[in-house]
């Protein structure tokens, strides 16, 4: 497809292969030159995500794309969504999940993983202790693994201090979740990701972590994803925690273009957000859709990448019990062209009356009528975010928290008009409450995943497929890594040519091909892979 042509721009072929020659200089200066060369070639291209892009291995991190993108940097907070009894508190839990799903960008560097190939798939699991719940429901639940004690942050406590909190509400062993689909079987212990991918994260873990305590009950969260299209690049994913009756699914597809000195990343046409289903217990039947904001990769010309976020994330709730529902808007504040980024965010949770549609036009905090707002929050999506319920009273014009947004959109919020039967369930019509911590992202670390050993993997599994590229990158043998990478890419082109010659189409193994709903259902083989991951032996268990 050709881009528009005018006097000042050349014709650009969006499907033309882009390659950047390896300068042979693996130092920062050499990498920067290659990056600048790449940016120049992408100028004027409408969507660089649809281009056949071949980079030298020296510009890549040793991690496959399907492993890098999974939205489960904090699987314990994902599993906690279904725990609260009240629908308002479940919405709070989804907001917390939305802030932590990409925690890698708070603590880690921006990196370029390997491009996925058609038919490639990745599966993994986490075994995490359930979060602990303070007796005061306005306080955030306390993660019990992979935390740090941030300065002036009272939100994460030592394990010995948890006597005043409510740990999980079930006394059953978390291992019972493994048998949700079928009875467990013994297998080879799972392995952790290559050390180079996790060292910077785990090195900062504090003694509050219970990750290695065998006496702590655990929740099994499993994940499966598959590349289902190559032009455009699209992958489908599914995750679940059967013990907590929670599942997540969706489509990963991005659209990207160079804008000035940044790369702007938007959701692609099939990417309609992250869908979270509650399949039992509290909130049974509720479905949450978490939309994606717009991200920008900055610092390209300096070779020091960082992410900023703009526009809004919208969280809608449907299904479940009939009646008033809650909806959340997370609005990312515009960054100044000059000076350092502040990563500020503000948002509201508001009510939606059954049958109405006017709220679909509300995409920013200022759009929401004040009599619909039931809670407000603000802060930094890289630090601490605070919140409070709103009843009678004023939203203050100034804030004591240095992380808070300096210009809130709501100055006065009145008591919302809620039907009596809904008010009794949500408890939001009382007087304004004090601010509490919604989430402290500076105190949380990425929870490493567990994967099967390479000898158990199929040839199409990400780590097995890219094994030779990864091993050469870790040895800093960039020339050999590039050769292995080119071999994989050529094999994909050969397979595509063979299908074209035979007049056949690629059929995914683990997901159905239909993408129009914004997600893809698991096939029989997909459910089989999920069951296998649920049955993998607990890596930290003993004597089983």
Short mmCIF file of C-alpha atoms in Angstrom, two decimals:
data_model
loop_
_atom_site.label_atom_id
_atom_site.label_comp_id
_atom_site.label_asym_id
_atom_site.label_seq_id
_atom_site.Cartn_x
_atom_site.Cartn_y
_atom_site.Cartn_z
CA UNK A 1 0.00 0.00 0.00
CA UNK A 2 1.36 3.38 -0.95
CA UNK A 3 1.38 6.43 1.21
CA UNK A 4 0.00 9.72 -0.13
CA UNK A 5 2.37 11.58 -2.40
CA UNK A 6 2.80 15.36 -2.61
CA UNK A 7 5.48 17.87 -3.54
CA UNK A 8 7.35 17.50 -0.27
CA UNK A 9 7.21 13.74 0.34
CA UNK A 10 8.28 10.66 -1.54
CA UNK A 11 6.15 7.62 -2.14
CA UNK A 12 6.55 5.21 0.79
CA UNK A 13 5.68 1.54 0.60
CA UNK A 14 4.29 0.47 3.98
CA UNK A 15 4.96 -3.20 3.17
CA UNK A 16 8.53 -2.78 1.97
CA UNK A 17 11.18 -4.56 4.03
CA UNK A 18 13.24 -2.32 6.25
CA UNK A 19 16.71 -3.42 7.23
CA UNK A 20 19.43 -1.64 9.12
CA UNK A 21 23.00 -2.63 8.41
CA UNK A 22 25.06 -3.71 11.38
CA UNK A 23 27.78 -1.13 11.96
CA UNK A 24 29.95 -3.70 13.72
CA UNK A 25 30.24 -1.32 16.65
CA UNK A 26 28.39 -2.92 19.58
CA UNK A 27 29.07 0.00 21.91
CA UNK A 28 26.48 2.62 22.79
CA UNK A 29 27.73 4.93 20.04
CA UNK A 30 27.34 2.24 17.37
CA UNK A 31 23.85 1.31 18.58
CA UNK A 32 22.81 4.96 18.55
CA UNK A 33 23.93 5.35 14.93
CA UNK A 34 21.86 2.33 13.92
CA UNK A 35 18.83 3.67 15.80
CA UNK A 36 19.09 7.05 14.04
CA UNK A 37 19.40 5.22 10.72
CA UNK A 38 16.25 3.23 11.54
CA UNK A 39 14.28 6.34 12.52
CA UNK A 40 15.18 8.03 9.22
CA UNK A 41 13.91 5.04 7.25
CA UNK A 42 10.63 5.05 9.17
CA UNK A 43 9.85 8.74 8.62
CA UNK A 44 6.67 9.13 6.57
CA UNK A 45 5.53 5.53 7.06
CA UNK A 46 1.91 5.38 8.15
CA UNK A 47 2.25 2.29 10.33
CA UNK A 48 5.70 0.85 10.99
CA UNK A 49 4.13 -2.07 12.89
CA UNK A 50 2.94 -3.48 9.56
CA UNK A 51 6.37 -3.29 7.94
CA UNK A 52 8.74 -6.20 7.50
CA UNK A 53 11.38 -4.89 9.86
CA UNK A 54 14.70 -6.68 10.18
CA UNK A 55 17.08 -5.37 12.81
CA UNK A 56 20.61 -6.44 13.71
CA UNK A 57 20.56 -8.70 16.76
CA UNK A 58 22.72 -6.20 18.65
CA UNK A 59 19.68 -3.89 18.89
CA UNK A 60 17.48 -6.59 20.43
CA UNK A 61 17.01 -7.79 23.99
CA UNK A 62 17.20 -11.57 24.55
CA UNK A 63 13.47 -12.07 25.00
CA UNK A 64 10.69 -13.10 22.58
CA UNK A 65 7.88 -10.65 21.92
CA UNK A 66 5.16 -13.05 23.12
CA UNK A 67 6.94 -13.46 26.45
CA UNK A 68 7.55 -9.73 26.85
CA UNK A 69 3.90 -8.70 26.41
CA UNK A 70 1.51 -10.41 28.80
CA UNK A 71 -0.11 -7.76 31.11
CA UNK A 72 0.61 -9.91 34.17
CA UNK A 73 3.54 -8.15 35.79
CA UNK A 74 1.51 -8.48 39.02
CA UNK A 75 -0.49 -11.72 38.73
CA UNK A 76 -1.43 -11.50 42.42
CA UNK A 77 -3.36 -8.27 41.82
CA UNK A 78 -5.02 -9.79 38.76
CA UNK A 79 -6.18 -12.74 40.88
CA UNK A 80 -7.46 -10.33 43.55
CA UNK A 81 -10.06 -8.72 41.26
CA UNK A 82 -12.79 -11.18 42.20
CA UNK A 83 -12.10 -11.13 45.93
CA UNK A 84 -14.09 -8.06 47.18
CA UNK A 85 -17.76 -8.56 48.01
CA UNK A 86 -18.93 -5.13 46.83
CA UNK A 87 -19.01 -4.12 43.14
CA UNK A 88 -17.44 -0.72 43.90
CA UNK A 89 -14.44 -2.40 45.55
CA UNK A 90 -14.13 -4.81 42.63
CA UNK A 91 -13.88 -1.81 40.30
CA UNK A 92 -11.12 -0.45 42.54
CA UNK A 93 -9.36 -3.79 42.17
CA UNK A 94 -9.57 -3.59 38.37
CA UNK A 95 -8.13 -0.05 38.47
CA UNK A 96 -5.20 -1.36 40.54
CA UNK A 97 -4.66 -4.15 38.02
CA UNK A 98 -4.70 -1.62 35.16
CA UNK A 99 -1.91 0.38 36.80
CA UNK A 100 0.26 -2.69 37.46
CA UNK A 101 -0.23 -4.70 34.24
CA UNK A 102 2.80 -3.02 32.62
CA UNK A 103 4.93 -2.50 35.71
CA UNK A 104 8.02 -3.33 33.62
CA UNK A 105 7.96 0.23 32.31
CA UNK A 106 8.11 1.70 35.82
CA UNK A 107 11.26 -0.11 36.92
CA UNK A 108 12.79 -1.56 33.76
CA UNK A 109 14.14 -0.14 30.55
CA UNK A 110 12.30 -0.02 27.25
CA UNK A 111 13.56 -2.80 25.03
CA UNK A 112 12.96 -4.28 21.58
CA UNK A 113 12.13 -8.00 21.81
CA UNK A 114 12.22 -10.43 18.88
CA UNK A 115 9.42 -10.09 16.34
CA UNK A 116 7.01 -13.00 16.64
CA UNK A 117 6.62 -15.44 13.76
CA UNK A 118 3.36 -16.94 12.59
CA UNK A 119 2.36 -19.95 14.69
CA UNK A 120 4.78 -19.15 17.50
CA UNK A 121 3.26 -19.60 20.95
CA UNK A 122 4.24 -19.03 24.57
CA UNK A 123 2.90 -20.43 27.82
CA UNK A 124 3.82 -19.75 31.44
CA UNK A 125 2.48 -19.68 34.98
CA UNK A 126 2.93 -17.90 38.29
CA UNK A 127 2.47 -19.30 41.82
CA UNK A 128 1.81 -16.30 44.04
CA UNK A 129 0.53 -15.82 47.59
CA UNK A 130 -2.86 -14.08 47.62
CA UNK A 131 -2.77 -10.43 48.62
CA UNK A 132 -3.68 -9.59 52.24
CA UNK A 133 -6.65 -7.36 53.00
CA UNK A 134 -6.57 -4.64 55.71
CA UNK A 135 -9.55 -4.52 58.02
CA UNK A 136 -10.21 -1.01 56.67
CA UNK A 137 -11.59 -1.59 53.16
CA UNK A 138 -10.48 1.89 52.06
CA UNK A 139 -6.84 0.79 52.33
CA UNK A 140 -5.12 -1.01 49.48
CA UNK A 141 -4.63 -4.79 49.71
CA UNK A 142 -1.08 -5.75 50.63
CA UNK A 143 0.96 -7.80 48.14
CA UNK A 144 3.04 -10.44 49.92
CA UNK A 145 5.68 -11.04 47.29
CA UNK A 146 8.17 -9.00 45.24
CA UNK A 147 7.85 -5.71 47.11
CA UNK A 148 10.27 -3.03 48.21
CA UNK A 149 9.90 -0.60 51.05
CA UNK A 150 9.75 2.72 49.28
CA UNK A 151 10.64 5.85 51.28
CA UNK A 152 7.67 7.36 53.11
CA UNK A 153 5.46 4.51 51.94
CA UNK A 154 3.39 2.81 54.65
CA UNK A 155 1.53 0.56 52.23
CA UNK A 156 3.77 -2.51 52.34
CA UNK A 157 4.31 -4.14 55.72
CA UNK A 158 6.56 -6.89 57.00
CA UNK A 159 5.12 -10.38 57.06
CA UNK A 160 5.38 -10.41 60.86
CA UNK A 161 3.14 -7.37 61.03
CA UNK A 162 0.18 -8.86 59.16
CA UNK A 163 -1.78 -9.98 62.21
CA UNK A 164 -4.22 -7.12 61.76
CA UNK A 165 -5.02 -7.91 58.15
CA UNK A 166 -7.25 -10.43 56.48
CA UNK A 167 -5.22 -12.78 54.32
CA UNK A 168 -7.15 -14.75 51.67
CA UNK A 169 -10.79 -15.42 52.55
CA UNK A 170 -10.49 -19.13 51.86
CA UNK A 171 -8.70 -21.68 54.00
CA UNK A 172 -8.23 -24.11 51.13
CA UNK A 173 -4.73 -24.65 49.83
CA UNK A 174 -4.00 -22.66 46.70
CA UNK A 175 -2.82 -25.86 45.11
CA UNK A 176 -6.43 -26.93 44.75
CA UNK A 177 -6.67 -24.48 41.87
CA UNK A 178 -4.44 -26.76 39.87
CA UNK A 179 -7.22 -29.34 39.66
CA UNK A 180 -9.87 -26.95 38.43
CA UNK A 181 -9.79 -28.49 34.95
CA UNK A 182 -8.41 -31.94 35.75
CA UNK A 183 -6.46 -33.83 38.39
CA UNK A 184 -2.83 -32.80 38.83
CA UNK A 185 0.10 -34.92 37.82
CA UNK A 186 3.76 -34.79 38.71
CA UNK A 187 6.09 -33.24 36.16
CA UNK A 188 9.51 -31.72 35.89
CA UNK A 189 9.80 -28.55 37.99
CA UNK A 190 9.32 -25.37 36.00
CA UNK A 191 12.24 -23.11 35.27
CA UNK A 192 12.61 -19.39 35.67
CA UNK A 193 13.43 -16.99 32.81
CA UNK A 194 17.07 -16.39 31.84
CA UNK A 195 18.83 -14.61 34.67
CA UNK A 196 19.71 -11.59 32.57
CA UNK A 197 16.01 -10.77 32.14
CA UNK A 198 15.23 -10.69 35.86
CA UNK A 199 18.42 -9.70 37.67
CA UNK A 200 17.69 -5.98 37.84
CA UNK A 201 14.20 -6.61 39.20
CA UNK A 202 14.82 -9.32 41.78
CA UNK A 203 17.92 -7.62 43.13
CA UNK A 204 15.67 -4.93 44.62
CA UNK A 205 13.35 -7.31 46.47
CA UNK A 206 13.02 -6.60 50.17
CA UNK A 207 12.76 -9.04 53.05
CA UNK A 208 9.00 -8.58 53.02
CA UNK A 209 8.77 -10.97 50.08
CA UNK A 210 7.21 -14.34 50.84
CA UNK A 211 8.10 -15.75 47.42
CA UNK A 212 10.23 -18.56 48.87
CA UNK A 213 8.12 -19.41 51.93
CA UNK A 214 6.73 -22.90 51.38
CA UNK A 215 4.22 -22.44 54.22
CA UNK A 216 2.35 -19.68 52.37
CA UNK A 217 -0.64 -20.77 50.27
CA UNK A 218 -0.36 -19.98 46.60
CA UNK A 219 -2.55 -19.14 43.65
CA UNK A 220 -1.74 -20.59 40.23
CA UNK A 221 -2.15 -18.07 37.40
CA UNK A 222 -1.61 -19.47 33.89
CA UNK A 223 -1.01 -17.73 30.58
CA UNK A 224 -1.13 -18.79 26.91
CA UNK A 225 -0.59 -16.72 23.79
CA UNK A 226 -0.13 -17.43 20.07
CA UNK A 227 0.79 -15.38 17.02
CA UNK A 228 -2.27 -15.83 14.79
CA UNK A 229 -1.48 -13.37 11.98
CA UNK A 230 1.70 -11.96 10.46
CA UNK A 231 0.33 -9.24 8.14
CA UNK A 232 -0.76 -7.44 10.23
CA UNK A 233 1.10 -8.85 13.27
CA UNK A 234 -1.60 -10.08 15.67
CA UNK A 235 -1.46 -12.39 18.68
CA UNK A 236 -4.26 -13.77 20.87
CA UNK A 237 -3.87 -14.41 24.59
CA UNK A 238 -5.67 -16.03 27.52
CA UNK A 239 -4.94 -16.08 31.27
CA UNK A 240 -6.81 -17.46 34.25
CA UNK A 241 -6.72 -18.13 37.96
CA UNK A 242 -9.31 -20.90 38.43
CA UNK A 243 -9.07 -20.75 42.23
CA UNK A 244 -10.34 -17.16 42.13
CA UNK A 245 -12.79 -17.63 39.23
CA UNK A 246 -11.04 -14.99 37.12
CA UNK A 247 -9.90 -15.05 33.49
CA UNK A 248 -8.45 -12.57 31.01
CA UNK A 249 -8.31 -12.61 27.22
CA UNK A 250 -7.82 -10.30 24.28
CA UNK A 251 -5.93 -9.46 21.10
CA UNK A 252 -2.50 -7.86 20.93
CA UNK A 253 -1.97 -5.65 17.92
CA UNK A 254 -0.31 -2.25 17.79
CA UNK A 255 -0.08 0.57 15.31
CA UNK A 256 3.11 2.64 15.47
CA UNK A 257 4.57 5.64 13.70
CA UNK A 258 7.44 8.06 14.13
CA UNK A 259 6.22 11.46 15.29
CA UNK A 260 8.99 14.02 15.64
CA UNK A 261 11.63 12.42 17.84
CA UNK A 262 9.28 9.85 19.40
CA UNK A 263 7.59 6.62 18.36
CA UNK A 264 3.88 6.76 19.09
CA UNK A 265 2.21 3.41 19.80
CA UNK A 266 -1.58 2.95 19.52
CA UNK A 267 -3.90 -0.07 19.63
CA UNK A 268 -4.43 -1.77 16.26
CA UNK A 269 -7.84 -2.35 14.69
CA UNK A 270 -8.38 -5.75 16.35
CA UNK A 271 -7.07 -4.63 19.74
CA UNK A 272 -10.23 -3.61 21.60
CA UNK A 273 -8.76 -3.81 25.10
CA UNK A 274 -8.25 -6.39 27.82
CA UNK A 275 -11.34 -8.41 28.75
CA UNK A 276 -11.57 -9.69 32.33
CA UNK A 277 -14.31 -12.17 33.27
CA UNK A 278 -15.43 -13.22 36.75
CA UNK A 279 -16.74 -16.75 36.37
CA UNK A 280 -17.91 -17.52 39.91
CA UNK A 281 -18.11 -16.30 43.50
CA UNK A 282 -18.27 -12.57 44.15
CA UNK A 283 -19.25 -10.70 40.99
CA UNK A 284 -20.13 -13.86 39.08
CA UNK A 285 -20.91 -12.95 35.47
CA UNK A 286 -19.24 -9.52 35.54
CA UNK A 287 -17.12 -8.60 32.56
CA UNK A 288 -14.63 -5.73 32.58
CA UNK A 289 -13.12 -4.18 29.49
CA UNK A 290 -9.87 -2.24 30.05
CA UNK A 291 -9.03 -0.08 27.03
CA UNK A 292 -5.48 0.88 26.06
CA UNK A 293 -4.16 4.47 26.15
CA UNK A 294 -1.57 5.88 23.73
CA UNK A 295 2.09 5.38 24.60
CA UNK A 296 5.14 7.20 23.28
CA UNK A 297 8.73 6.00 23.31
CA UNK A 298 10.92 9.04 23.92
CA UNK A 299 14.65 9.74 24.09
CA UNK A 300 15.41 8.00 20.78
CA UNK A 301 18.02 10.47 19.56
CA UNK A 302 19.78 10.34 22.93
CA UNK A 303 19.69 6.55 23.04
CA UNK A 304 18.03 6.73 26.46
CA UNK A 305 14.49 5.42 26.03
CA UNK A 306 11.56 6.08 28.33
CA UNK A 307 7.79 5.78 28.01
CA UNK A 308 5.16 8.46 28.43
CA UNK A 309 1.42 7.86 28.26
CA UNK A 310 -1.38 10.08 26.97
CA UNK A 311 -5.14 10.05 26.47
CA UNK A 312 -7.23 7.76 28.69
CA UNK A 313 -7.85 4.21 29.80
CA UNK A 314 -11.56 3.44 30.16
CA UNK A 315 -12.74 0.56 32.35
CA UNK A 316 -16.33 -0.54 31.83
CA UNK A 317 -18.28 -3.20 33.69
CA UNK A 318 -21.10 -5.23 32.19
CA UNK A 319 -22.94 -8.42 33.11
CA UNK A 320 -23.43 -9.70 36.64
CA UNK A 321 -26.39 -8.59 38.71
CA UNK A 322 -28.75 -6.08 37.04
CA UNK A 323 -28.75 -2.48 38.21
CA UNK A 324 -26.31 0.40 38.54
CA UNK A 325 -22.78 -0.30 37.29
CA UNK A 326 -19.46 1.42 37.81
CA UNK A 327 -17.13 2.84 35.18
CA UNK A 328 -13.62 4.27 35.61
CA UNK A 329 -11.65 6.81 33.61
CA UNK A 330 -7.88 6.93 34.03
CA UNK A 331 -6.66 10.13 32.38
CA UNK A 332 -2.95 10.54 31.69
CA UNK A 333 -1.88 14.18 31.87
CA UNK A 334 -0.15 15.78 28.91
CA UNK A 335 3.60 16.15 29.32
CA UNK A 336 5.35 19.46 28.69
CA UNK A 337 7.53 19.77 25.62
CA UNK A 338 10.24 21.18 27.87
CA UNK A 339 11.63 19.75 31.08
CA UNK A 340 11.44 16.26 32.51
CA UNK A 341 8.36 14.07 32.38
CA UNK A 342 6.14 13.96 35.49
CA UNK A 343 3.99 10.91 34.59
CA UNK A 344 0.92 12.41 36.25
CA UNK A 345 -2.49 10.81 36.20
CA UNK A 346 -5.95 11.54 37.56
CA UNK A 347 -9.22 9.74 37.34
CA UNK A 348 -12.75 9.11 38.52
CA UNK A 349 -15.04 6.20 39.19
CA UNK A 350 -18.61 7.05 38.28
CA UNK A 351 -21.96 5.30 38.16
CA UNK A 352 -23.80 4.19 35.03
CA UNK A 353 -27.55 3.73 35.21
CA UNK A 354 -28.94 0.63 33.55
CA UNK A 355 -29.98 1.16 29.95
CA UNK A 356 -28.26 4.50 29.37
CA UNK A 357 -25.56 5.13 26.74
CA UNK A 358 -24.57 8.78 27.21
CA UNK A 359 -21.52 7.76 29.27
CA UNK A 360 -19.90 6.27 26.17
CA UNK A 361 -18.93 9.83 25.16
CA UNK A 362 -17.17 10.51 28.48
CA UNK A 363 -13.47 9.90 27.88
CA UNK A 364 -11.93 12.49 30.19
CA UNK A 365 -12.45 13.37 33.83
CA UNK A 366 -14.04 16.73 32.98
CA UNK A 367 -16.70 15.04 30.85
CA UNK A 368 -18.30 13.26 33.82
CA UNK A 369 -21.18 15.14 35.53
CA UNK A 370 -20.27 15.77 39.16
CA UNK A 371 -23.40 14.05 40.45
CA UNK A 372 -22.23 10.79 38.84
CA UNK A 373 -18.76 10.72 40.43
CA UNK A 374 -18.33 8.41 43.43
CA UNK A 375 -14.54 8.38 43.80
CA UNK A 376 -11.53 10.35 42.60
CA UNK A 377 -7.84 9.47 42.40
CA UNK A 378 -4.62 11.14 41.31
CA UNK A 379 -0.85 10.79 41.47
CA UNK A 380 1.93 9.36 39.33
CA UNK A 381 1.63 6.14 37.33
CA UNK A 382 5.29 5.52 38.18
CA UNK A 383 4.83 6.18 41.90
CA UNK A 384 2.03 6.54 44.41
CA UNK A 385 -1.62 7.06 43.51
CA UNK A 386 -4.13 8.09 46.15
CA UNK A 387 -7.92 7.98 46.15
CA UNK A 388 -10.97 8.89 48.19
CA UNK A 389 -14.69 8.37 48.06
CA UNK A 390 -16.75 11.44 47.30
CA UNK A 391 -19.99 12.48 48.96
CA UNK A 392 -20.89 15.93 50.28
CA UNK A 393 -18.01 18.41 50.42
CA UNK A 394 -15.37 19.88 48.18
CA UNK A 395 -12.54 18.46 46.19
CA UNK A 396 -9.59 20.60 47.41
CA UNK A 397 -7.82 22.98 45.07
CA UNK A 398 -4.36 22.17 46.43
CA UNK A 399 -2.74 18.93 47.45
CA UNK A 400 -0.23 18.00 50.08
CA UNK A 401 1.05 15.00 48.12
CA UNK A 402 3.95 15.87 45.83
CA UNK A 403 2.90 13.05 43.50
CA UNK A 404 -0.60 14.42 42.98
CA UNK A 405 -1.91 16.19 39.95
CA UNK A 406 -1.58 19.98 40.47
CA UNK A 407 -4.82 20.81 38.66
CA UNK A 408 -7.70 18.44 39.39
CA UNK A 409 -10.63 18.60 37.01
CA UNK A 410 -13.28 18.37 39.76
CA UNK A 411 -13.44 21.06 42.42
CA UNK A 412 -16.83 20.24 43.89
CA UNK A 413 -18.54 16.88 43.91
CA UNK A 414 -22.05 16.53 45.24
CA UNK A 415 -23.81 13.47 46.58
CA UNK A 416 -24.57 11.21 43.61
CA UNK A 417 -28.12 10.20 42.82
CA UNK A 418 -28.17 6.44 43.36
CA UNK A 419 -31.21 4.21 43.74
CA UNK A 420 -31.59 3.00 47.35
CA UNK A 421 -31.02 -0.66 46.48
CA UNK A 422 -27.73 0.21 44.79
CA UNK A 423 -26.62 2.59 47.53
CA UNK A 424 -26.88 -0.14 50.14
CA UNK A 425 -24.50 -2.30 48.14
CA UNK A 426 -21.93 0.34 47.29
CA UNK A 427 -21.77 2.44 50.45
CA UNK A 428 -20.68 5.57 48.60
CA UNK A 429 -23.17 8.21 49.73
CA UNK A 430 -21.48 8.98 53.04
CA UNK A 431 -19.49 12.15 53.61
CA UNK A 432 -16.18 12.67 51.83
CA UNK A 433 -13.52 10.34 53.14
CA UNK A 434 -9.85 11.04 53.70
CA UNK A 435 -7.32 10.12 51.06
CA UNK A 436 -5.98 6.57 51.07
CA UNK A 437 -3.33 4.88 48.96
CA UNK A 438 -4.84 3.24 45.90
CA UNK A 439 -1.55 1.72 44.74
CA UNK A 440 2.14 2.40 45.35
CA UNK A 441 3.89 1.39 42.14
CA UNK A 442 7.30 2.39 43.48
CA UNK A 443 7.00 -0.38 46.11
CA UNK A 444 6.11 -3.16 43.67
CA UNK A 445 8.40 -5.25 41.49
CA UNK A 446 7.65 -7.45 38.49
CA UNK A 447 6.84 -11.01 39.57
CA UNK A 448 8.96 -13.43 37.47
CA UNK A 449 7.10 -16.15 35.60
CA UNK A 450 7.76 -19.88 35.58
CA UNK A 451 8.14 -21.81 32.32
CA UNK A 452 8.73 -25.42 31.42
CA UNK A 453 12.33 -26.52 30.74
CA UNK A 454 13.48 -26.27 27.12
CA UNK A 455 13.56 -30.04 26.68
CA UNK A 456 9.79 -30.18 27.29
CA UNK A 457 8.94 -27.38 24.87
CA UNK A 458 7.54 -27.75 21.37
CA UNK A 459 9.54 -26.36 18.40
CA UNK A 460 7.00 -23.51 18.04
CA UNK A 461 7.29 -22.34 21.67
CA UNK A 462 8.99 -18.96 21.92
CA UNK A 463 12.02 -19.88 24.01
CA UNK A 464 12.66 -23.06 22.01
CA UNK A 465 12.18 -21.28 18.69
CA UNK A 466 14.58 -18.44 19.57
CA UNK A 467 16.95 -20.55 21.69
CA UNK A 468 20.01 -20.10 19.44
CA UNK A 469 19.44 -16.36 19.05
CA UNK A 470 19.11 -15.91 22.80
CA UNK A 471 22.19 -17.97 23.68
CA UNK A 472 24.34 -16.00 21.22
CA UNK A 473 23.03 -12.67 22.47
CA UNK A 474 23.84 -13.63 26.05
CA UNK A 475 27.37 -14.52 24.88
CA UNK A 476 27.50 -11.17 23.02
CA UNK A 477 28.15 -13.02 19.77
CA UNK A 478 26.00 -10.59 17.79
CA UNK A 479 27.11 -11.77 14.34
CA UNK A 480 26.06 -15.36 15.01
CA UNK A 481 22.84 -14.18 16.70
CA UNK A 482 21.94 -12.19 13.59
CA UNK A 483 22.56 -15.25 11.38
CA UNK A 484 20.24 -17.37 13.52
CA UNK A 485 17.60 -14.64 13.48
CA UNK A 486 17.77 -14.34 9.67
CA UNK A 487 17.36 -18.12 9.39
CA UNK A 488 14.11 -18.00 11.39
CA UNK A 489 12.80 -15.08 9.34
CA UNK A 490 13.64 -16.81 6.06
CA UNK A 491 11.91 -19.99 7.20
CA UNK A 492 8.76 -17.95 7.83
CA UNK A 493 8.93 -16.47 4.32
CA UNK A 494 9.44 -19.93 2.83
CA UNK A 495 6.43 -21.30 4.73
CA UNK A 496 4.29 -18.39 3.52
CA UNK A 497 5.38 -19.00 -0.07
CA UNK A 498 4.55 -22.70 0.24
CA UNK A 499 1.04 -21.93 1.55
CA UNK A 500 0.48 -19.49 -1.30
CA UNK A 501 1.62 -22.09 -3.81
CA UNK A 502 -0.79 -24.68 -2.38
CA UNK A 503 -3.61 -22.15 -1.97
CA UNK A 504 -3.94 -22.84 1.77
CA UNK A 505 -4.26 -20.50 4.73
CA UNK A 506 -2.57 -20.60 8.09
CA UNK A 507 -4.79 -22.00 10.86
CA UNK A 508 -3.86 -21.21 14.50
CA UNK A 509 -3.53 -24.21 16.81
CA UNK A 510 -4.52 -22.79 20.20
CA UNK A 511 -6.97 -20.00 19.29
CA UNK A 512 -9.83 -19.69 16.85
CA UNK A 513 -9.20 -17.47 13.85
CA UNK A 514 -12.09 -15.02 14.38
CA UNK A 515 -10.74 -11.73 15.80
CA UNK A 516 -13.69 -9.40 15.22
CA UNK A 517 -14.91 -9.42 18.84
CA UNK A 518 -11.57 -8.18 20.17
CA UNK A 519 -10.64 -11.60 21.51
CA UNK A 520 -10.27 -15.15 20.24
CA UNK A 521 -11.68 -18.26 21.88
CA UNK A 522 -9.47 -21.17 22.83
CA UNK A 523 -9.56 -24.26 20.64
CA UNK A 524 -9.53 -27.78 22.06
CA UNK A 525 -5.73 -27.74 21.82
CA UNK A 526 -5.73 -24.36 23.57
CA UNK A 527 -7.67 -25.72 26.55
CA UNK A 528 -5.32 -28.70 26.61
CA UNK A 529 -2.30 -26.38 26.83
CA UNK A 530 -3.95 -24.39 29.65
CA UNK A 531 -4.63 -27.61 31.58
CA UNK A 532 -1.05 -28.73 31.15
CA UNK A 533 0.19 -25.44 32.55
CA UNK A 534 -2.18 -25.72 35.50
CA UNK A 535 -0.79 -29.17 36.22
CA UNK A 536 2.88 -28.22 36.18
CA UNK A 537 4.44 -29.07 39.54
CA UNK A 538 4.84 -26.12 41.91
CA UNK A 539 8.42 -24.93 41.53
CA UNK A 540 8.65 -24.05 45.23
CA UNK A 541 6.85 -27.12 46.59
CA UNK A 542 8.64 -29.95 48.34
CA UNK A 543 7.76 -33.57 48.91
CA UNK A 544 4.79 -33.56 46.50
#
